[in-house]
Amino acid sequence: MAAQFGRRLRKGAATTAVAAVAVAALSASQAPGVNDHGRQTAADAGPSPEASASDGSATGNSPYYTDLPPLKSPNPSPSTGPTPGGQGETEAGIPATVLDAYKKAEASLRESKPGCNLPWQLLAAIGRVESGQARGGRVDAEGTTIGKILGPQLDGNGFALIKDTDNGAYDGNSTYDQAVGPMQFIPSTWAWAGRDGNADGKKDPNNIYDAALAAGHYLCRNDWDLSDQGDLDRAILSYNNSREYLNLVMRWLEYYRKGTHEIPDGTGTLPGNRSDDGAGARPSPSAPGTPSSGASKPKPSPRPEKPGGGTTTPKPPPASPGTPSAPPSTSPTPTPTDTVHHLEDAGTAKLTAMAGDAFAQRISTRAETQAGKAVGKVRIRFTILGDTDTTFTGGESVATVATNSSGVAVAPALRAGEKTGGVTVRATVVGRTVPGLDYTATVTERAADTLTRTGDAPLTCTPGGEFAGQVEVKATYKGAVADGVAATATLIKSADDPTANDKGPYFKDADGKAVRTLSGLKTDAGGLLKLPKLYADDTTGTFLLRVNTAGGATLTVELTVAAAETSSPSPSASPSA
């Protein structure tokens, strides 16, 4: 997604055509997915059906910079000083604060989502394509951009149509959304994907630390493993659903993987070409206030074809004084989103899962017109509300899914956290104010249905002594290990009276005092529970230890306290005759 670094510079149609040929040739020579024999890797293959069906993107599929990496490989040796050399040096280098943000985001994701295998070079590749590394590293000491980086308003005029979702809070536009910041998030995506990367208590899309961490989490959702080319393709396409975008990011990713170096903030090279009009977003070369030379202004060239297909037409010049105004344009054709009147449940089954488990059922929501007709290609946002640690698969609390031809959007699977009770998931229409639809999911405590002893040795003790072995049990649920299950252990009076005994075997508390009920116990990761040592008072007899778990599993263990057997004296020898 391209930021606007000043007024756009339009090129003539002939120049654009020549540039397009040159870019195409350069692309072929630098494509990381093509080897000497012309074979393609997955990077240049068409998007997978899953990726192509993406409901949107982090950037709203907005324009982006199409400049290719320099032909010369980057210098892998580190350098923090200014680069007096040519453009390739500054293109290979990454501004110090920006590079630090990428690496810190990678380190954070390595801990929170190790299975994602996010490389910082991927963030650098996307940051280069989206904003030219925050406009060449024009950031302050805290990593916030000096001036906002805003993309064009997504008003449907050559771009996607995304009406305002944040009342202008992030982009200053209360009519349409615009992508914001160095990683170019649209406000509706930032609302759930935003992160606080510099621990200042704020989630600011204009801060490179916040934006880089948010981009990392965005790319790591859906349990994607970015070391797998298929998942890497899906993640990149979810950022901007264009094959050209995928190939370009892959070229920069491979370029940065070969090496790069740190350059001072503010010294990076600004990109020169954008996907929407072929013109760079560099500031105008004319100094402010410089009078025009009198030469005729070049006519703006038609915009080339967008990645998604179709062409755009430049806006006509303003009418000269005295020219009759053009008749008002007709009302635009309503988008599918505009036709949604309400949401209906699409047959969602009862949502119940045990703590720590995935829900077997998934939420299905149908978008309908006032007449009850299905509406396809509408984005439905599913949001988990309230104080809960239940998430969607991948650890996110918000997921956006497009409705299919039947008007149905199916949310990702929910994964129960450890907090039990009801969880509310709300479905809403992105870009349309209609009542949300709430679903209730229930998280039950971890349970076991079977308890067994891991050993069968008799448990015996002499009065006032210590039992030789400890009681260990294993909990299972439907044959599978039941880990983290709450349990209690009580020395009961009898099989028919489960109240705690006041004599016989006992446990010891931290002060060494006798206790005959233990609560707050939990099975370990293997479903095992090993009880503390048991001791006996002076009472002899047979006693019972009962272990109960959540879910109703019960096990009763027999304990014996008996005096030690004494051996009879050997007969004395008879006197000799």
CSV table of C-alpha atoms in Angstrom, one decimal, residues 84-539:
chain,number,residue,atom,x,y,z
A,84,PRO,CA,28.2,7.5,0.4
A,85,GLY,CA,27.6,5.1,-2.5
A,86,GLY,CA,24.9,4.9,-5.0
A,87,GLN,CA,21.2,4.1,-4.8
A,88,GLY,CA,21.7,0.4,-4.4
A,89,GLU,CA,23.5,0.9,-1.1
A,90,THR,CA,20.5,2.8,0.5
A,91,GLU,CA,18.0,0.5,-1.1
A,92,ALA,CA,19.8,-2.5,0.5
A,93,GLY,CA,20.0,-0.8,3.8
A,94,ILE,CA,17.2,-0.5,6.3
A,95,PRO,CA,16.9,2.5,8.7
A,96,ALA,CA,18.1,1.7,12.2
A,97,THR,CA,14.9,2.1,14.1
A,98,VAL,CA,12.8,0.4,11.5
A,99,LEU,CA,15.2,-2.6,11.4
A,100,ASP,CA,15.1,-2.8,15.2
A,101,ALA,CA,11.3,-2.9,15.1
A,102,TYR,CA,11.3,-5.8,12.6
A,103,LYS,CA,13.8,-7.8,14.7
A,104,LYS,CA,11.9,-7.2,18.0
A,105,ALA,CA,8.7,-8.3,16.4
A,106,GLU,CA,10.3,-11.5,15.2
A,107,ALA,CA,11.7,-12.2,18.7
A,108,SER,CA,8.3,-11.6,20.2
A,109,LEU,CA,6.5,-13.9,17.8
A,110,ARG,CA,9.2,-16.6,18.4
A,111,GLU,CA,8.0,-16.7,22.0
A,112,SER,CA,4.3,-16.3,21.5
A,113,LYS,CA,3.8,-18.2,18.3
A,114,PRO,CA,6.9,-20.4,17.7
A,115,GLY,CA,5.2,-22.6,15.2
A,116,CYS,CA,4.8,-19.6,12.8
A,117,ASN,CA,8.5,-19.3,12.1
A,118,LEU,CA,8.2,-15.6,11.1
A,119,PRO,CA,11.4,-14.1,9.7
A,120,TRP,CA,12.0,-10.4,10.2
A,121,GLN,CA,13.0,-10.2,6.5
A,122,LEU,CA,9.4,-10.8,5.6
A,123,LEU,CA,8.3,-7.8,7.7
A,124,ALA,CA,11.1,-5.8,6.0
A,125,ALA,CA,9.9,-6.9,2.5
A,126,ILE,CA,6.3,-5.9,3.3
A,127,GLY,CA,7.5,-2.7,4.9
A,128,ARG,CA,9.5,-1.8,1.8
A,129,VAL,CA,6.6,-2.5,-0.6
A,130,GLU,CA,4.0,-0.7,1.6
A,131,SER,CA,5.8,2.5,2.7
A,132,GLY,CA,9.5,2.4,1.6
A,133,GLN,CA,10.5,1.4,5.1
A,134,ALA,CA,8.5,4.2,6.7
A,135,ARG,CA,9.5,6.8,4.1
A,136,GLY,CA,13.2,5.9,4.3
A,137,GLY,CA,13.1,5.8,8.2
A,138,ARG,CA,11.5,9.2,8.9
A,139,VAL,CA,10.6,8.3,12.4
A,140,ASP,CA,11.2,9.8,15.8
A,141,ALA,CA,13.2,8.3,18.7
A,142,GLU,CA,10.1,6.2,19.8
A,143,GLY,CA,9.5,4.9,16.3
A,144,THR,CA,6.5,7.1,15.4
A,145,THR,CA,6.5,8.4,11.8
A,146,ILE,CA,7.1,12.1,11.3
A,147,GLY,CA,3.8,12.9,9.8
A,148,LYS,CA,1.2,10.3,9.0
A,149,ILE,CA,1.6,7.9,6.1
A,150,LEU,CA,-1.8,7.7,4.5
A,151,GLY,CA,-3.0,5.8,1.4
A,152,PRO,CA,-5.6,7.1,-1.0
A,153,GLN,CA,-9.2,7.0,0.3
A,154,LEU,CA,-10.9,3.7,-0.6
A,155,ASP,CA,-13.9,5.3,-2.3
A,156,GLY,CA,-14.3,2.8,-5.2
A,157,ASN,CA,-12.7,5.2,-7.7
A,158,GLY,CA,-10.0,2.9,-9.0
A,159,PHE,CA,-9.7,1.3,-5.5
A,160,ALA,CA,-11.8,-0.9,-3.3
A,161,LEU,CA,-14.8,0.7,-1.8
A,162,ILE,CA,-14.5,0.7,2.0
A,163,LYS,CA,-16.6,3.2,3.8
A,164,ASP,CA,-15.5,4.7,7.1
A,165,THR,CA,-15.2,2.3,10.0
A,166,ASP,CA,-13.3,4.4,12.6
A,167,ASN,CA,-15.1,7.8,12.3
A,168,GLY,CA,-11.7,9.2,11.1
A,169,ALA,CA,-9.9,8.2,14.3
A,170,TYR,CA,-6.9,6.8,12.6
A,171,ASP,CA,-7.0,8.3,9.1
A,172,GLY,CA,-8.8,11.6,9.6
A,173,ASN,CA,-11.4,10.6,7.1
A,174,SER,CA,-15.0,10.1,8.3
A,175,THR,CA,-16.4,9.1,4.9
A,176,TYR,CA,-14.0,6.4,3.6
A,177,ASP,CA,-11.2,4.4,5.1
A,178,GLN,CA,-7.6,4.9,4.2
A,179,ALA,CA,-4.6,2.7,5.0
A,180,VAL,CA,-2.5,4.1,7.8
A,181,GLY,CA,1.1,3.9,8.9
A,182,PRO,CA,4.3,2.3,7.8
A,183,MET,CA,2.7,-1.2,7.4
A,184,GLN,CA,-0.5,0.4,5.9
A,185,PHE,CA,-3.3,-1.2,7.9
A,186,ILE,CA,-6.9,-0.1,7.1
A,187,PRO,CA,-8.7,1.1,10.3
A,188,SER,CA,-11.1,-1.9,10.4
A,189,THR,CA,-8.2,-4.3,10.4
A,190,TRP,CA,-6.1,-2.3,12.9
A,191,ALA,CA,-9.1,-2.3,15.3
A,192,TRP,CA,-8.5,-6.0,16.0
A,193,ALA,CA,-5.0,-6.6,14.8
A,194,GLY,CA,-3.3,-3.6,16.4
A,195,ARG,CA,-0.6,-4.4,19.0
A,196,ASP,CA,1.5,-2.4,21.5
A,197,GLY,CA,5.1,-3.2,20.3
A,198,ASN,CA,7.0,-0.6,22.3
A,199,ALA,CA,5.1,-1.1,25.7
A,200,ASP,CA,3.9,2.5,25.9
A,201,GLY,CA,0.3,1.5,26.6
A,202,LYS,CA,-0.9,2.5,23.2
A,203,LYS,CA,-1.6,0.7,19.9
A,204,ASP,CA,-0.6,3.2,17.3
A,205,PRO,CA,-0.6,2.3,13.6
A,206,ASN,CA,1.8,5.2,12.9
A,207,ASN,CA,4.4,3.6,15.3
A,208,ILE,CA,6.8,1.2,13.5
A,209,TYR,CA,7.2,-1.0,16.7
A,210,ASP,CA,3.4,-1.3,17.1
A,211,ALA,CA,2.8,-1.8,13.3
A,212,ALA,CA,5.6,-4.4,12.8
A,213,LEU,CA,4.3,-6.5,15.7
A,214,ALA,CA,0.7,-6.2,14.5
A,215,ALA,CA,1.9,-7.3,11.0
A,216,GLY,CA,3.7,-10.2,12.5
A,217,HIS,CA,0.6,-11.4,14.4
A,218,TYR,CA,-1.5,-10.8,11.3
A,219,LEU,CA,0.8,-13.0,9.2
A,220,CYS,CA,0.9,-15.7,11.9
A,221,ARG,CA,-2.8,-16.2,12.3
A,222,ASN,CA,-4.7,-19.3,11.2
A,223,ASP,CA,-1.8,-21.4,12.6
A,224,TRP,CA,0.2,-20.7,9.4
A,225,ASP,CA,3.8,-21.9,9.4
A,226,LEU,CA,5.8,-19.4,7.3
A,227,SER,CA,8.6,-21.9,6.7
A,228,ASP,CA,6.1,-23.7,4.5
A,229,GLN,CA,5.8,-22.1,1.1
A,230,GLY,CA,2.1,-22.7,0.8
A,231,ASP,CA,1.4,-21.0,4.1
A,232,LEU,CA,3.8,-18.2,3.3
A,233,ASP,CA,1.9,-17.5,0.1
A,234,ARG,CA,-1.4,-17.5,1.9
A,235,ALA,CA,-0.1,-15.1,4.5
A,236,ILE,CA,1.3,-12.6,2.0
A,237,LEU,CA,-1.8,-12.8,-0.1
A,238,SER,CA,-3.9,-12.1,2.9
A,239,TYR,CA,-2.0,-8.8,3.3
A,240,ASN,CA,-2.8,-7.8,-0.3
A,241,ASN,CA,-4.7,-10.3,-2.4
A,242,SER,CA,-2.7,-9.9,-5.7
A,243,ARG,CA,-0.3,-12.3,-7.4
A,244,GLU,CA,1.8,-9.4,-8.5
A,245,TYR,CA,2.0,-8.3,-4.8
A,246,LEU,CA,3.0,-11.8,-3.7
A,247,ASN,CA,5.8,-12.1,-6.3
A,248,LEU,CA,7.1,-8.6,-5.5
A,249,VAL,CA,7.2,-9.3,-1.7
A,250,MET,CA,8.9,-12.6,-2.4
A,251,ARG,CA,11.6,-10.8,-4.4
A,252,TRP,CA,12.3,-8.4,-1.6
A,253,LEU,CA,12.2,-11.2,1.0
A,254,GLU,CA,14.9,-13.2,-0.9
A,255,TYR,CA,16.9,-10.0,-1.4
A,256,TYR,CA,17.0,-9.2,2.3
A,257,ARG,CA,17.7,-12.8,3.1
A,258,LYS,CA,21.0,-12.5,1.2
A,259,GLY,CA,22.0,-9.8,3.6
A,260,THR,CA,21.4,-6.1,4.4
A,261,HIS,CA,22.9,-3.4,6.6
A,262,GLU,CA,21.7,-0.8,9.0
A,263,ILE,CA,21.6,2.8,7.8
A,264,PRO,CA,20.8,6.0,9.8
A,265,ASP,CA,17.1,6.9,10.2
A,266,GLY,CA,15.9,9.2,7.4
A,267,THR,CA,18.5,8.3,4.8
A,268,GLY,CA,16.6,5.5,3.1
A,269,THR,CA,15.7,5.6,-0.6
A,270,LEU,CA,12.1,6.5,-1.4
A,271,PRO,CA,10.3,4.2,-3.9
A,272,GLY,CA,9.5,5.6,-7.4
A,273,ASN,CA,6.6,3.6,-8.8
A,274,ARG,CA,3.2,2.6,-7.5
A,275,SER,CA,0.8,-0.2,-8.6
A,276,ASP,CA,-2.1,2.2,-9.3
A,277,ASP,CA,-0.5,4.7,-11.7
A,278,GLY,CA,3.1,3.9,-12.2
A,279,ALA,CA,4.1,7.2,-10.7
A,280,GLY,CA,6.2,7.6,-7.6
A,281,ALA,CA,5.1,9.4,-4.5
A,282,ARG,CA,8.3,11.4,-4.1
A,283,PRO,CA,7.9,15.0,-3.1
A,284,SER,CA,7.6,17.3,-6.1
A,285,PRO,CA,11.1,18.4,-7.4
A,286,SER,CA,9.9,22.0,-7.5
A,287,ALA,CA,10.5,24.0,-4.4
A,288,PRO,CA,7.5,25.4,-2.7
A,289,GLY,CA,6.6,28.8,-4.2
A,290,THR,CA,8.6,28.3,-7.4
A,291,PRO,CA,6.7,29.8,-10.3
A,292,SER,CA,5.8,27.7,-13.3
A,293,SER,CA,8.1,27.9,-16.2
A,294,GLY,CA,5.2,28.5,-18.5
A,295,ALA,CA,5.6,25.2,-20.3
A,296,SER,CA,2.4,23.3,-20.9
A,297,LYS,CA,1.5,20.8,-18.2
A,298,PRO,CA,1.7,17.2,-19.3
A,299,LYS,CA,-1.6,15.5,-19.6
A,300,PRO,CA,-2.2,12.7,-17.0
A,301,SER,CA,-1.9,9.3,-18.5
A,302,PRO,CA,-4.7,6.8,-18.0
A,303,ARG,CA,-4.1,4.5,-15.0
A,304,PRO,CA,-2.9,1.1,-16.0
A,305,GLU,CA,-4.7,-2.1,-15.1
A,306,LYS,CA,-5.0,-2.8,-11.4
A,307,PRO,CA,-3.9,-6.1,-10.0
A,308,GLY,CA,-7.5,-7.2,-9.5
A,309,GLY,CA,-8.4,-6.4,-13.1
A,310,GLY,CA,-10.1,-3.5,-14.7
A,311,THR,CA,-8.8,0.0,-15.5
A,312,THR,CA,-9.3,3.3,-13.8
A,313,THR,CA,-9.8,6.7,-15.3
A,314,PRO,CA,-8.3,9.9,-14.0
A,315,LYS,CA,-10.6,12.6,-12.7
A,316,PRO,CA,-11.3,15.4,-15.2
A,317,PRO,CA,-9.6,18.7,-14.7
A,318,PRO,CA,-11.6,21.4,-12.9
A,319,ALA,CA,-13.9,23.4,-15.1
A,320,SER,CA,-12.7,26.9,-16.1
A,321,PRO,CA,-14.6,29.9,-14.9
A,322,GLY,CA,-17.9,30.4,-16.8
A,323,THR,CA,-18.1,26.8,-17.9
A,324,PRO,CA,-21.5,25.3,-17.0
A,325,SER,CA,-21.2,22.7,-14.3
A,326,ALA,CA,-21.7,19.1,-15.3
A,327,PRO,CA,-25.0,17.5,-14.4
A,328,PRO,CA,-24.9,15.6,-11.1
A,329,SER,CA,-23.8,12.0,-11.4
A,330,THR,CA,-26.3,9.2,-10.9
A,331,SER,CA,-26.4,7.3,-7.6
A,332,PRO,CA,-23.7,4.6,-7.5
A,333,THR,CA,-24.7,1.0,-7.8
A,334,PRO,CA,-25.2,-0.5,-4.3
A,335,THR,CA,-22.4,-2.8,-3.3
A,336,PRO,CA,-23.3,-6.2,-1.8
A,337,THR,CA,-22.6,-4.8,1.7
A,338,ASP,CA,-25.1,-2.0,1.1
A,339,THR,CA,-27.9,-4.5,0.5
A,340,VAL,CA,-27.5,-6.4,3.8
A,341,HIS,CA,-30.5,-5.8,6.0
A,342,HIS,CA,-29.8,-8.3,8.8
A,343,LEU,CA,-27.9,-11.4,9.9
A,344,GLU,CA,-29.4,-14.8,10.6
A,345,ASP,CA,-27.9,-17.9,12.3
A,346,ALA,CA,-27.1,-20.5,9.6
A,347,GLY,CA,-27.6,-23.6,11.7
A,348,THR,CA,-24.9,-23.3,14.3
A,349,ALA,CA,-25.0,-26.3,16.7
A,350,LYS,CA,-24.7,-26.0,20.5
A,351,LEU,CA,-21.2,-24.6,21.2
A,352,THR,CA,-19.6,-26.5,24.1
A,353,ALA,CA,-16.1,-27.5,24.8
A,354,MET,CA,-13.9,-28.5,27.8
A,355,ALA,CA,-11.3,-26.1,29.0
A,356,GLY,CA,-8.2,-26.3,26.8
A,357,ASP,CA,-10.0,-28.1,23.9
A,358,ALA,CA,-11.1,-27.0,20.5
A,359,PHE,CA,-14.8,-26.6,19.9
A,360,ALA,CA,-16.1,-29.3,17.5
A,361,GLN,CA,-18.8,-26.9,16.3
A,362,ARG,CA,-18.3,-23.7,14.3
A,363,ILE,CA,-20.4,-20.6,14.1
A,364,SER,CA,-22.2,-20.0,10.8
A,365,THR,CA,-23.9,-16.7,10.0
A,366,ARG,CA,-26.0,-15.8,6.9
A,367,ALA,CA,-26.2,-12.3,5.5
A,368,GLU,CA,-29.6,-11.5,4.0
A,369,THR,CA,-31.5,-8.6,2.3
A,370,GLN,CA,-34.7,-7.3,3.8
A,371,ALA,CA,-36.5,-9.8,1.6
A,372,GLY,CA,-34.5,-12.7,3.0
A,373,LYS,CA,-32.3,-13.2,0.0
A,374,ALA,CA,-28.7,-14.3,0.5
A,375,VAL,CA,-25.9,-11.8,0.1
A,376,GLY,CA,-22.5,-13.1,-1.0
A,377,LYS,CA,-19.1,-11.4,-0.9
A,378,VAL,CA,-19.8,-9.6,2.3
A,379,ARG,CA,-17.3,-9.5,5.1
A,380,ILE,CA,-18.5,-10.7,8.5
A,381,ARG,CA,-16.5,-9.9,11.5
A,382,PHE,CA,-16.7,-12.4,14.4
A,383,THR,CA,-15.5,-10.9,17.8
A,384,ILE,CA,-15.1,-12.7,21.1
A,385,LEU,CA,-16.4,-10.4,23.8
A,386,GLY,CA,-15.7,-10.0,27.5
A,387,ASP,CA,-13.1,-11.2,29.9
A,388,THR,CA,-12.2,-14.6,28.6
A,389,ASP,CA,-9.1,-16.5,27.3
A,390,THR,CA,-11.1,-18.4,24.7
A,391,THR,CA,-9.8,-17.5,21.2
A,392,PHE,CA,-10.2,-18.5,17.6
A,393,THR,CA,-7.6,-21.0,16.4
A,394,GLY,CA,-4.4,-19.1,16.0
A,395,GLY,CA,-4.9,-17.1,19.2
A,396,GLU,CA,-6.9,-14.2,17.9
A,397,SER,CA,-10.1,-12.8,19.4
A,398,VAL,CA,-11.4,-11.4,16.1
A,399,ALA,CA,-11.8,-13.1,12.7
A,400,THR,CA,-13.2,-11.7,9.4
A,401,VAL,CA,-14.7,-14.1,6.9
A,402,ALA,CA,-16.4,-13.4,3.5
A,403,THR,CA,-19.8,-14.9,2.9
A,404,ASN,CA,-20.1,-17.5,0.1
A,405,SER,CA,-22.6,-17.6,-2.7
A,406,SER,CA,-25.2,-18.8,-0.2
A,407,GLY,CA,-24.6,-15.8,2.0
A,408,VAL,CA,-23.0,-17.9,4.7
A,409,ALA,CA,-19.8,-17.1,6.6
A,410,VAL,CA,-18.3,-19.8,8.8
A,411,ALA,CA,-16.0,-18.5,11.6
A,412,PRO,CA,-12.7,-20.3,12.4
A,413,ALA,CA,-12.9,-22.9,15.1
A,414,LEU,CA,-12.9,-21.7,18.7
A,415,ARG,CA,-10.4,-22.9,21.2
A,416,ALA,CA,-11.5,-22.9,24.8
A,417,GLY,CA,-9.3,-21.2,27.4
A,418,GLU,CA,-9.0,-22.1,31.0
A,419,LYS,CA,-11.7,-19.7,32.2
A,420,THR,CA,-15.0,-21.6,32.4
A,421,GLY,CA,-18.5,-20.3,31.8
A,422,GLY,CA,-20.3,-18.6,29.0
A,423,VAL,CA,-18.4,-16.8,26.1
A,424,THR,CA,-20.2,-14.4,23.7
A,425,VAL,CA,-19.2,-14.2,20.1
A,426,ARG,CA,-20.7,-11.4,18.1
A,427,ALA,CA,-21.1,-11.4,14.3
A,428,THR,CA,-21.3,-8.0,12.5
A,429,VAL,CA,-21.1,-6.8,9.0
A,430,VAL,CA,-18.0,-4.9,8.1
A,431,GLY,CA,-18.8,-1.5,6.6
A,432,ARG,CA,-22.5,-1.7,7.4
A,433,THR,CA,-24.4,-0.7,10.5
A,434,VAL,CA,-26.9,-3.5,11.1
A,435,PRO,CA,-27.7,-5.2,14.5
A,436,GLY,CA,-25.0,-7.8,15.4
A,437,LEU,CA,-25.9,-11.4,16.0
A,438,ASP,CA,-24.6,-12.9,19.3
A,439,TYR,CA,-23.7,-16.6,19.9
A,440,THR,CA,-23.1,-18.1,23.3
A,441,ALA,CA,-20.3,-20.7,23.7
A,442,THR,CA,-19.9,-22.6,27.0
A,443,VAL,CA,-16.5,-23.7,28.4
A,444,THR,CA,-16.7,-26.5,31.0
A,445,GLU,CA,-14.0,-27.5,33.4
A,446,ARG,CA,-11.6,-30.2,32.5
A,447,ALA,CA,-13.0,-33.6,33.4
A,448,ALA,CA,-12.0,-37.2,33.8
A,449,ASP,CA,-14.4,-40.2,33.6
A,450,THR,CA,-11.9,-42.9,34.7
A,451,LEU,CA,-9.3,-43.1,37.5
A,452,THR,CA,-6.8,-46.0,38.0
A,453,ARG,CA,-3.9,-46.7,40.2
A,454,THR,CA,-0.5,-46.8,38.5
A,455,GLY,CA,0.7,-49.5,40.9
A,456,ASP,CA,-0.9,-52.5,42.7
A,457,ALA,CA,1.4,-52.9,45.8
A,458,PRO,CA,-0.6,-53.2,49.0
A,459,LEU,CA,-0.5,-50.0,51.1
A,460,THR,CA,0.3,-51.0,54.7
A,461,CYS,CA,1.7,-49.3,57.8
A,462,THR,CA,2.3,-49.9,61.5
A,463,PRO,CA,0.7,-47.7,64.1
A,464,GLY,CA,2.4,-44.4,64.4
A,465,GLY,CA,4.5,-45.1,61.3
A,466,GLU,CA,4.7,-43.9,57.6
A,467,PHE,CA,3.3,-45.8,54.6
A,468,ALA,CA,6.1,-47.1,52.5
A,469,GLY,CA,4.7,-46.0,49.1
A,470,GLN,CA,2.8,-43.0,47.7
A,471,VAL,CA,-0.6,-43.3,46.0
A,472,GLU,CA,-0.4,-42.3,42.3
A,473,VAL,CA,-3.4,-42.4,40.0
A,474,LYS,CA,-4.0,-41.7,36.3
A,475,ALA,CA,-7.0,-39.9,34.9
A,476,THR,CA,-8.5,-40.4,31.4
A,477,TYR,CA,-11.5,-39.0,29.6
A,478,LYS,CA,-13.0,-41.2,26.8
A,479,GLY,CA,-9.7,-43.1,26.8
A,480,ALA,CA,-7.5,-40.1,26.3
A,481,VAL,CA,-5.2,-38.5,28.9
A,482,ALA,CA,-7.1,-36.1,31.1
A,483,ASP,CA,-4.6,-33.4,32.0
A,484,GLY,CA,-5.2,-30.4,34.3
A,485,VAL,CA,-8.2,-32.0,35.9
A,486,ALA,CA,-9.2,-30.8,39.4
A,487,ALA,CA,-9.2,-33.5,42.1
A,488,THR,CA,-9.7,-34.0,45.8
A,489,ALA,CA,-8.4,-36.8,48.1
A,490,THR,CA,-10.3,-37.7,51.3
A,491,LEU,CA,-9.7,-40.4,53.9
A,492,ILE,CA,-13.3,-41.3,54.4
A,493,LYS,CA,-15.1,-43.1,57.3
A,494,SER,CA,-16.6,-45.9,55.2
A,495,ALA,CA,-17.8,-46.8,51.7
A,496,ASP,CA,-21.2,-45.6,52.6
A,497,ASP,CA,-20.1,-42.5,54.5
A,498,PRO,CA,-17.8,-40.2,52.4
A,499,THR,CA,-17.2,-37.7,55.2
A,500,ALA,CA,-13.6,-37.3,56.4
A,501,ASN,CA,-12.4,-39.7,59.1
A,502,ASP,CA,-11.2,-38.4,62.4
A,503,LYS,CA,-8.8,-41.2,63.0
A,504,GLY,CA,-6.5,-43.5,61.2
A,505,PRO,CA,-4.2,-42.6,58.2
A,506,TYR,CA,-3.6,-38.9,57.5
A,507,PHE,CA,-1.6,-36.4,55.3
A,508,LYS,CA,0.5,-33.6,56.8
A,509,ASP,CA,0.1,-29.9,56.0
A,510,ALA,CA,2.9,-27.4,55.8
A,511,ASP,CA,3.0,-27.2,59.6
A,512,GLY,CA,3.2,-30.9,60.0
A,513,LYS,CA,-0.4,-31.1,61.3
A,514,ALA,CA,-2.6,-34.0,60.4
A,515,VAL,CA,-5.2,-33.4,57.5
A,516,ARG,CA,-7.5,-35.9,56.0
A,517,THR,CA,-8.8,-34.0,53.0
A,518,LEU,CA,-6.7,-32.5,50.2
A,519,SER,CA,-8.3,-30.2,47.7
A,520,GLY,CA,-7.0,-28.1,44.8
A,521,LEU,CA,-5.2,-31.0,43.3
A,522,LYS,CA,-4.7,-31.3,39.5
A,523,THR,CA,-3.5,-34.0,37.2
A,524,ASP,CA,-0.3,-33.2,35.3
A,525,ALA,CA,0.3,-33.2,31.5
A,526,GLY,CA,0.3,-37.0,31.5
A,527,GLY,CA,-3.0,-37.2,33.5
A,528,LEU,CA,-1.0,-38.4,36.6
A,529,LEU,CA,-1.7,-37.3,40.2
A,530,LYS,CA,0.8,-38.4,42.9
A,531,LEU,CA,-0.5,-37.8,46.4
A,532,PRO,CA,1.8,-36.7,49.3
A,533,LYS,CA,3.1,-39.3,51.8
A,534,LEU,CA,0.6,-40.9,54.2
A,535,TYR,CA,1.1,-41.4,57.9
A,536,ALA,CA,-0.7,-43.5,60.6
A,537,ASP,CA,-1.8,-42.7,64.1
A,538,ASP,CA,-2.1,-45.4,66.7
A,539,THR,CA,-5.5,-46.8,65.4
